[in-house]
Amino acid sequence: MLIKTFIIIGASLLFNSYANAKVECGDGVIKYVNSGKRLEEKEKFCIDMHKENKMILSIDCREKKCHKLANPAAYPVDISKYNKTIGSPGFKVCKELGGQPQIIEYRLLKNKYFTQGSRCIFSKNSFVSNDILIRLWKYFIIK
Amino acid sequence: MRLSYFIILILIMLPSFASEITTSLINCKSKGWLEKKYKEIYKYSSYRDVTKDLKKFNAVAKYGCSDLDSAKIKEILSPIEIRGHKNFIGKMVYEARIAAKYREPKHEFLKIEEAKQALRDLGVDSNEIPGGLSASEKLTLRNRGKANSQSRKVTCTNKNNLKKPLIKDEGSLSVHDMRDQDSIGWCYAYTAADLLSYETGKKISAVDIANSHNDGSLEEFFGISESNIEGGDAAAAGRSALKRGLCLEKKLPSDDFVFSTRSKNFEDKLKEVESLYNQFYESTHRTSYNIFGTSIVKVNDAEVQREKKSIAKNIRCNPTHNDIRKLFPNLSLEDILNIIVKSDSDNDFIDRLTKESCKPRFKPSSDISFSKYETGLFTDSEDVLKKVDSLLDKGKISGISYYASVLDEPYGVNDGRHASSIVARKFDPSTGSCKYLVRNSWGTGCGSYNDMYNCESGNIWIPEEYMSRAIYRATYVD
């Protein structure tokens, strides 16, 4: 039990390495294409302003209510079955975690331009950037 | 090549080690994953440090195993950690000799010393720590690398050939307009789309190129179906698209959510389109027997019309078949039914749907053709990279076919055929390397790439010394 607690704290600290990067939250707009139609949805979300690229995440994932993100060690994945195709690893991890990957553009209302990205939707209002997933799951993936 | 044989030998020996770990993981809920991960880490330890991999392996084991014998696990894993450091020293010696062809091997020298220190920290006797490079060889390699880097600096002029629509304006800034292929293996279509977009100045649909990339090709002749869109040749796909006429991305978006839904992906959906055609064909054709043998004949028009109505109902009511409307959103139900009647085969059906789904198509105002330059009897990877250099010097970009393993495991065995584009080049004075900007189709994220590389919104600067081993084809537009 104590070991599990330490593991959870460790994973949270790892998650915090992203959460402690500058994170901005607020009302925003997410755009995507579905069956040829361009759609826009208003949602509240956060943006992790990582030095290499921005990453989107839902409010509850920022507050660590995404149970899978709190402890990647509990949900190791195997994406080797996808090996015959060289597609985005983040999408494969998302699917293996039971999420729905989606290519999007997003912006907070206070920002002028949209940012390109992709997210893994776990449930309504619970999602993270596929890039956050691949960074957190880096050592918990079989390729 | 020697490294490949070594790895094969290790994999043959692996079962004896694997049985020890299997015994220790009897009561683990992630047992299957742990066994497979163990083998993967063992493979990595043949050429690199696996300390972090083993720490995380332990984390999964501790979380998922109810009565884990930690001491036993440590006993099994500790030699692998040591093995990783020792092999990494050998690997860095090898890499230093290669790197000196391009630059001073400062990075490799540093890694050798770090690995030796790691072995000392693990209590390995100094007699058992590999020596690495002798002082004289280090000096030779340093001087050679410096001289080669200085020569290369002259020819590795900074080139940034990015232009719209591969980039877009955000106020006074230009930012990358990236592509994302989802988890489908249609990288070649994205590369062809980027090359065509670059030439025409218009963003070309990648899914349109993937939809019938083997249209009229040898693959079709040998009966490979259109739904086999995963894996292809960028030049062939580009030629096919030019012949058919180009489709704009805004008419047929490639990043449609419908391609990445949880249960089925794009290739599965195309297979359903094929099965719909085959169902129609079987219902509207009969085998006829006569004195000369058998032949297939079409039923009369009334029966064809009846079957059309049945297919229409199928498409409207069956969620599986309804996907055809989502794959080709610009076509009405009537369009689809008319096309199914005219088609000669399932391949032909998808080809016709693709052609009709994007109208009007446009032909470029000037003649465009695709060419390839690839490794062969008289050309090697370095020659291919030289071709890329000459294209960059002419103000062009180049599609590339290469092994994707270079993106995250540059020291590993070449693996995973992939296609992207090289759009820029620069000389990095901090390392002395010539670097190439690889525009990938995995979106704007940087987490998939090795920490060694500088990443800019999903584009990665890969040094020449790694790219020259991974690349095997350049595809370009004349």
PDB file of N, CA and C in Angstrom, chain B residues 286-354:
ATOM      1  N   ARG B 286     -25.257 -13.738 -62.167  1.00  0.00           N
ATOM      2  CA  ARG B 286     -25.520 -15.179 -62.035  1.00  0.00           C
ATOM      3  C   ARG B 286     -24.489 -15.947 -62.845  1.00  0.00           C
ATOM      4  N   THR B 287     -24.267 -17.176 -62.406  1.00  0.00           N
ATOM      5  CA  THR B 287     -23.388 -18.047 -63.190  1.00  0.00           C
ATOM      6  C   THR B 287     -24.237 -18.746 -64.242  1.00  0.00           C
ATOM      7  N   SER B 288     -23.808 -18.640 -65.491  1.00  0.00           N
ATOM      8  CA  SER B 288     -24.549 -19.281 -66.590  1.00  0.00           C
ATOM      9  C   SER B 288     -23.760 -20.490 -67.092  1.00  0.00           C
ATOM     10  N   TYR B 289     -24.493 -21.628 -67.306  1.00  0.00           N
ATOM     11  CA  TYR B 289     -23.835 -22.864 -67.769  1.00  0.00           C
ATOM     12  C   TYR B 289     -24.246 -23.138 -69.210  1.00  0.00           C
ATOM     13  N   ASN B 290     -23.262 -23.419 -70.052  1.00  0.00           N
ATOM     14  CA  ASN B 290     -23.585 -23.821 -71.427  1.00  0.00           C
ATOM     15  C   ASN B 290     -22.549 -24.847 -71.883  1.00  0.00           C
ATOM     16  N   ILE B 291     -22.645 -25.233 -73.163  1.00  0.00           N
ATOM     17  CA  ILE B 291     -21.770 -26.311 -73.633  1.00  0.00           C
ATOM     18  C   ILE B 291     -20.295 -25.892 -73.619  1.00  0.00           C
ATOM     19  N   PHE B 292     -20.042 -24.604 -73.557  1.00  0.00           N
ATOM     20  CA  PHE B 292     -18.646 -24.146 -73.567  1.00  0.00           C
ATOM     21  C   PHE B 292     -18.076 -23.995 -72.141  1.00  0.00           C
ATOM     22  N   GLY B 293     -18.927 -24.133 -71.171  1.00  0.00           N
ATOM     23  CA  GLY B 293     -18.444 -23.977 -69.793  1.00  0.00           C
ATOM     24  C   GLY B 293     -19.343 -23.025 -69.024  1.00  0.00           C
ATOM     25  N   THR B 294     -18.754 -22.239 -68.122  1.00  0.00           N
ATOM     26  CA  THR B 294     -19.555 -21.299 -67.331  1.00  0.00           C
ATOM     27  C   THR B 294     -19.162 -19.872 -67.648  1.00  0.00           C
ATOM     28  N   SER B 295     -20.093 -18.973 -67.446  1.00  0.00           N
ATOM     29  CA  SER B 295     -19.773 -17.554 -67.577  1.00  0.00           C
ATOM     30  C   SER B 295     -20.645 -16.792 -66.576  1.00  0.00           C
ATOM     31  N   ILE B 296     -20.227 -15.565 -66.300  1.00  0.00           N
ATOM     32  CA  ILE B 296     -20.984 -14.731 -65.354  1.00  0.00           C
ATOM     33  C   ILE B 296     -21.822 -13.751 -66.166  1.00  0.00           C
ATOM     34  N   VAL B 297     -23.092 -13.729 -65.898  1.00  0.00           N
ATOM     35  CA  VAL B 297     -23.962 -12.805 -66.620  1.00  0.00           C
ATOM     36  C   VAL B 297     -24.690 -11.898 -65.632  1.00  0.00           C
ATOM     37  N   LYS B 298     -24.979 -10.731 -66.135  1.00  0.00           N
ATOM     38  CA  LYS B 298     -25.689  -9.758 -65.295  1.00  0.00           C
ATOM     39  C   LYS B 298     -27.179 -10.065 -65.387  1.00  0.00           C
ATOM     40  N   VAL B 299     -27.883  -9.834 -64.259  1.00  0.00           N
ATOM     41  CA  VAL B 299     -29.340 -10.061 -64.260  1.00  0.00           C
ATOM     42  C   VAL B 299     -30.020  -8.919 -65.026  1.00  0.00           C
ATOM     43  N   ASN B 300     -31.340  -9.038 -65.214  1.00  0.00           N
ATOM     44  CA  ASN B 300     -32.028  -8.007 -65.993  1.00  0.00           C
ATOM     45  C   ASN B 300     -32.172  -6.716 -65.196  1.00  0.00           C
ATOM     46  N   ASP B 301     -32.558  -5.653 -65.896  1.00  0.00           N
ATOM     47  CA  ASP B 301     -32.592  -4.314 -65.293  1.00  0.00           C
ATOM     48  C   ASP B 301     -33.520  -4.236 -64.090  1.00  0.00           C
ATOM     49  N   ALA B 302     -34.636  -4.949 -64.189  1.00  0.00           N
ATOM     50  CA  ALA B 302     -35.605  -4.888 -63.076  1.00  0.00           C
ATOM     51  C   ALA B 302     -34.977  -5.414 -61.793  1.00  0.00           C
ATOM     52  N   GLU B 303     -34.218  -6.478 -61.943  1.00  0.00           N
ATOM     53  CA  GLU B 303     -33.560  -7.048 -60.751  1.00  0.00           C
ATOM     54  C   GLU B 303     -32.465  -6.116 -60.240  1.00  0.00           C
ATOM     55  N   VAL B 304     -31.774  -5.445 -61.192  1.00  0.00           N
ATOM     56  CA  VAL B 304     -30.734  -4.491 -60.769  1.00  0.00           C
ATOM     57  C   VAL B 304     -31.372  -3.370 -59.960  1.00  0.00           C
ATOM     58  N   GLN B 305     -32.515  -2.867 -60.423  1.00  0.00           N
ATOM     59  CA  GLN B 305     -33.196  -1.765 -59.720  1.00  0.00           C
ATOM     60  C   GLN B 305     -33.639  -2.209 -58.337  1.00  0.00           C
ATOM     61  N   ARG B 306     -34.101  -3.480 -58.259  1.00  0.00           N
ATOM     62  CA  ARG B 306     -34.535  -4.004 -56.949  1.00  0.00           C
ATOM     63  C   ARG B 306     -33.364  -4.050 -55.994  1.00  0.00           C
ATOM     64  N   GLU B 307     -32.222  -4.478 -56.527  1.00  0.00           N
ATOM     65  CA  GLU B 307     -31.035  -4.589 -55.681  1.00  0.00           C
ATOM     66  C   GLU B 307     -30.530  -3.199 -55.265  1.00  0.00           C
ATOM     67  N   LYS B 308     -30.675  -2.248 -56.168  1.00  0.00           N
ATOM     68  CA  LYS B 308     -30.289  -0.857 -55.839  1.00  0.00           C
ATOM     69  C   LYS B 308     -31.088  -0.362 -54.644  1.00  0.00           C
ATOM     70  N   LYS B 309     -32.377  -0.664 -54.640  1.00  0.00           N
ATOM     71  CA  LYS B 309     -33.250  -0.210 -53.541  1.00  0.00           C
ATOM     72  C   LYS B 309     -32.813  -0.881 -52.241  1.00  0.00           C
ATOM     73  N   SER B 310     -32.445  -2.145 -52.372  1.00  0.00           N
ATOM     74  CA  SER B 310     -32.011  -2.872 -51.185  1.00  0.00           C
ATOM     75  C   SER B 310     -30.719  -2.273 -50.620  1.00  0.00           C
ATOM     76  N   ILE B 311     -29.788  -1.932 -51.519  1.00  0.00           N
ATOM     77  CA  ILE B 311     -28.527  -1.313 -51.092  1.00  0.00           C
ATOM     78  C   ILE B 311     -28.803   0.042 -50.450  1.00  0.00           C
ATOM     79  N   ALA B 312     -29.751   0.785 -51.053  1.00  0.00           N
ATOM     80  CA  ALA B 312     -30.080   2.120 -50.525  1.00  0.00           C
ATOM     81  C   ALA B 312     -30.583   2.005 -49.093  1.00  0.00           C
ATOM     82  N   LYS B 313     -31.427   0.991 -48.884  1.00  0.00           N
ATOM     83  CA  LYS B 313     -31.988   0.789 -47.540  1.00  0.00           C
ATOM     84  C   LYS B 313     -30.865   0.418 -46.571  1.00  0.00           C
ATOM     85  N   ASN B 314     -29.979  -0.411 -47.054  1.00  0.00           N
ATOM     86  CA  ASN B 314     -28.819  -0.839 -46.275  1.00  0.00           C
ATOM     87  C   ASN B 314     -27.985   0.357 -45.827  1.00  0.00           C
ATOM     88  N   ILE B 315     -27.727   1.239 -46.784  1.00  0.00           N
ATOM     89  CA  ILE B 315     -26.883   2.405 -46.485  1.00  0.00           C
ATOM     90  C   ILE B 315     -27.594   3.324 -45.500  1.00  0.00           C
ATOM     91  N   ARG B 316     -28.905   3.459 -45.672  1.00  0.00           N
ATOM     92  CA  ARG B 316     -29.649   4.379 -44.779  1.00  0.00           C
ATOM     93  C   ARG B 316     -29.734   3.813 -43.378  1.00  0.00           C
ATOM     94  N   CYS B 317     -29.979   2.513 -43.291  1.00  0.00           N
ATOM     95  CA  CYS B 317     -30.362   1.944 -41.991  1.00  0.00           C
ATOM     96  C   CYS B 317     -29.233   1.218 -41.251  1.00  0.00           C
ATOM     97  N   ASN B 318     -28.279   0.707 -41.975  1.00  0.00           N
ATOM     98  CA  ASN B 318     -27.222  -0.088 -41.341  1.00  0.00           C
ATOM     99  C   ASN B 318     -26.047   0.841 -40.994  1.00  0.00           C
ATOM    100  N   PRO B 319     -25.733   0.963 -39.706  1.00  0.00           N
ATOM    101  CA  PRO B 319     -24.654   1.898 -39.325  1.00  0.00           C
ATOM    102  C   PRO B 319     -23.328   1.565 -40.000  1.00  0.00           C
ATOM    103  N   THR B 320     -23.081   0.270 -40.211  1.00  0.00           N
ATOM    104  CA  THR B 320     -21.837  -0.141 -40.856  1.00  0.00           C
ATOM    105  C   THR B 320     -21.765   0.397 -42.271  1.00  0.00           C
ATOM    106  N   HIS B 321     -22.858   0.225 -43.006  1.00  0.00           N
ATOM    107  CA  HIS B 321     -22.826   0.667 -44.391  1.00  0.00           C
ATOM    108  C   HIS B 321     -23.034   2.171 -44.505  1.00  0.00           C
ATOM    109  N   ASN B 322     -23.595   2.745 -43.467  1.00  0.00           N
ATOM    110  CA  ASN B 322     -23.794   4.199 -43.477  1.00  0.00           C
ATOM    111  C   ASN B 322     -22.473   4.949 -43.487  1.00  0.00           C
ATOM    112  N   ASP B 323     -21.405   4.235 -43.092  1.00  0.00           N
ATOM    113  CA  ASP B 323     -20.070   4.866 -43.067  1.00  0.00           C
ATOM    114  C   ASP B 323     -19.651   5.340 -44.444  1.00  0.00           C
ATOM    115  N   ILE B 324     -20.201   4.729 -45.489  1.00  0.00           N
ATOM    116  CA  ILE B 324     -19.815   5.138 -46.846  1.00  0.00           C
ATOM    117  C   ILE B 324     -20.182   6.609 -47.055  1.00  0.00           C
ATOM    118  N   ARG B 325     -21.283   7.046 -46.426  1.00  0.00           N
ATOM    119  CA  ARG B 325     -21.688   8.459 -46.544  1.00  0.00           C
ATOM    120  C   ARG B 325     -20.697   9.360 -45.829  1.00  0.00           C
ATOM    121  N   LYS B 326     -20.092   8.808 -44.783  1.00  0.00           N
ATOM    122  CA  LYS B 326     -19.132   9.609 -44.014  1.00  0.00           C
ATOM    123  C   LYS B 326     -17.771   9.658 -44.715  1.00  0.00           C
ATOM    124  N   LEU B 327     -17.422   8.580 -45.393  1.00  0.00           N
ATOM    125  CA  LEU B 327     -16.135   8.559 -46.085  1.00  0.00           C
ATOM    126  C   LEU B 327     -16.157   9.459 -47.302  1.00  0.00           C
ATOM    127  N   PHE B 328     -17.288   9.553 -47.937  1.00  0.00           N
ATOM    128  CA  PHE B 328     -17.421  10.373 -49.144  1.00  0.00           C
ATOM    129  C   PHE B 328     -18.564  11.371 -48.917  1.00  0.00           C
ATOM    130  N   PRO B 329     -18.344  12.341 -48.044  1.00  0.00           N
ATOM    131  CA  PRO B 329     -19.424  13.218 -47.598  1.00  0.00           C
ATOM    132  C   PRO B 329     -20.000  14.106 -48.695  1.00  0.00           C
ATOM    133  N   ASN B 330     -19.255  14.260 -49.792  1.00  0.00           N
ATOM    134  CA  ASN B 330     -19.752  15.144 -50.861  1.00  0.00           C
ATOM    135  C   ASN B 330     -20.684  14.430 -51.838  1.00  0.00           C
ATOM    136  N   LEU B 331     -20.910  13.131 -51.602  1.00  0.00           N
ATOM    137  CA  LEU B 331     -21.758  12.362 -52.516  1.00  0.00           C
ATOM    138  C   LEU B 331     -23.124  12.110 -51.892  1.00  0.00           C
ATOM    139  N   SER B 332     -24.168  12.223 -52.735  1.00  0.00           N
ATOM    140  CA  SER B 332     -25.509  11.908 -52.251  1.00  0.00           C
ATOM    141  C   SER B 332     -25.715  10.399 -52.357  1.00  0.00           C
ATOM    142  N   LEU B 333     -26.792   9.921 -51.767  1.00  0.00           N
ATOM    143  CA  LEU B 333     -27.112   8.490 -51.838  1.00  0.00           C
ATOM    144  C   LEU B 333     -27.328   8.085 -53.293  1.00  0.00           C
ATOM    145  N   GLU B 334     -27.975   8.955 -54.047  1.00  0.00           N
ATOM    146  CA  GLU B 334     -28.241   8.694 -55.466  1.00  0.00           C
ATOM    147  C   GLU B 334     -26.927   8.563 -56.240  1.00  0.00           C
ATOM    148  N   ASP B 335     -25.979   9.437 -55.932  1.00  0.00           N
ATOM    149  CA  ASP B 335     -24.652   9.372 -56.584  1.00  0.00           C
ATOM    150  C   ASP B 335     -24.025   7.995 -56.342  1.00  0.00           C
ATOM    151  N   ILE B 336     -24.081   7.568 -55.083  1.00  0.00           N
ATOM    152  CA  ILE B 336     -23.431   6.301 -54.704  1.00  0.00           C
ATOM    153  C   ILE B 336     -24.089   5.129 -55.438  1.00  0.00           C
ATOM    154  N   LEU B 337     -25.413   5.156 -55.516  1.00  0.00           N
ATOM    155  CA  LEU B 337     -26.126   4.055 -56.165  1.00  0.00           C
ATOM    156  C   LEU B 337     -25.825   4.010 -57.660  1.00  0.00           C
ATOM    157  N   ASN B 338     -25.749   5.160 -58.281  1.00  0.00           N
ATOM    158  CA  ASN B 338     -25.432   5.196 -59.710  1.00  0.00           C
ATOM    159  C   ASN B 338     -24.019   4.689 -59.974  1.00  0.00           C
ATOM    160  N   ILE B 339     -23.122   5.021 -59.060  1.00  0.00           N
ATOM    161  CA  ILE B 339     -21.724   4.598 -59.229  1.00  0.00           C
ATOM    162  C   ILE B 339     -21.606   3.093 -59.044  1.00  0.00           C
ATOM    163  N   ILE B 340     -22.358   2.549 -58.108  1.00  0.00           N
ATOM    164  CA  ILE B 340     -22.229   1.110 -57.833  1.00  0.00           C
ATOM    165  C   ILE B 340     -22.675   0.294 -59.052  1.00  0.00           C
ATOM    166  N   VAL B 341     -23.671   0.815 -59.763  1.00  0.00           N
ATOM    167  CA  VAL B 341     -24.170   0.104 -60.941  1.00  0.00           C
ATOM    168  C   VAL B 341     -23.127   0.143 -62.064  1.00  0.00           C
ATOM    169  N   LYS B 342     -22.436   1.256 -62.176  1.00  0.00           N
ATOM    170  CA  LYS B 342     -21.462   1.421 -63.282  1.00  0.00           C
ATOM    171  C   LYS B 342     -20.134   0.705 -63.027  1.00  0.00           C
ATOM    172  N   SER B 343     -19.869   0.349 -61.760  1.00  0.00           N
ATOM    173  CA  SER B 343     -18.518  -0.139 -61.417  1.00  0.00           C
ATOM    174  C   SER B 343     -18.312  -1.583 -61.841  1.00  0.00           C
ATOM    175  N   ASP B 344     -17.044  -1.886 -62.201  1.00  0.00           N
ATOM    176  CA  ASP B 344     -16.716  -3.240 -62.667  1.00  0.00           C
ATOM    177  C   ASP B 344     -16.158  -4.126 -61.567  1.00  0.00           C
ATOM    178  N   SER B 345     -15.705  -3.507 -60.486  1.00  0.00           N
ATOM    179  CA  SER B 345     -15.075  -4.272 -59.407  1.00  0.00           C
ATOM    180  C   SER B 345     -15.124  -3.417 -58.147  1.00  0.00           C
ATOM    181  N   ASP B 346     -14.738  -4.014 -56.998  1.00  0.00           N
ATOM    182  CA  ASP B 346     -14.743  -3.212 -55.764  1.00  0.00           C
ATOM    183  C   ASP B 346     -13.683  -2.105 -55.837  1.00  0.00           C
ATOM    184  N   ASN B 347     -12.532  -2.430 -56.480  1.00  0.00           N
ATOM    185  CA  ASN B 347     -11.510  -1.389 -56.666  1.00  0.00           C
ATOM    186  C   ASN B 347     -12.055  -0.246 -57.509  1.00  0.00           C
ATOM    187  N   ASP B 348     -12.739  -0.640 -58.599  1.00  0.00           N
ATOM    188  CA  ASP B 348     -13.292   0.364 -59.504  1.00  0.00           C
ATOM    189  C   ASP B 348     -14.335   1.216 -58.775  1.00  0.00           C
ATOM    190  N   PHE B 349     -15.092   0.571 -57.893  1.00  0.00           N
ATOM    191  CA  PHE B 349     -16.132   1.267 -57.128  1.00  0.00           C
ATOM    192  C   PHE B 349     -15.501   2.375 -56.286  1.00  0.00           C
ATOM    193  N   ILE B 350     -14.441   2.026 -55.548  1.00  0.00           N
ATOM    194  CA  ILE B 350     -13.794   3.030 -54.697  1.00  0.00           C
ATOM    195  C   ILE B 350     -13.138   4.119 -55.562  1.00  0.00           C
ATOM    196  N   ASP B 351     -12.534   3.706 -56.661  1.00  0.00           N
ATOM    197  CA  ASP B 351     -11.917   4.709 -57.555  1.00  0.00           C
ATOM    198  C   ASP B 351     -12.952   5.716 -58.033  1.00  0.00           C
ATOM    199  N   ARG B 352     -14.104   5.195 -58.463  1.00  0.00           N
ATOM    200  CA  ARG B 352     -15.145   6.090 -58.987  1.00  0.00           C
ATOM    201  C   ARG B 352     -15.706   6.978 -57.879  1.00  0.00           C
ATOM    202  N   LEU B 353     -15.898   6.404 -56.685  1.00  0.00           N
ATOM    203  CA  LEU B 353     -16.387   7.212 -55.555  1.00  0.00           C
ATOM    204  C   LEU B 353     -15.397   8.341 -55.276  1.00  0.00           C
ATOM    205  N   THR B 354     -14.111   7.996 -55.300  1.00  0.00           N
ATOM    206  CA  THR B 354     -13.074   9.001 -55.024  1.00  0.00           C
ATOM    207  C   THR B 354     -13.115  10.103 -56.073  1.00  0.00           C
TER     208      THR B 354
END
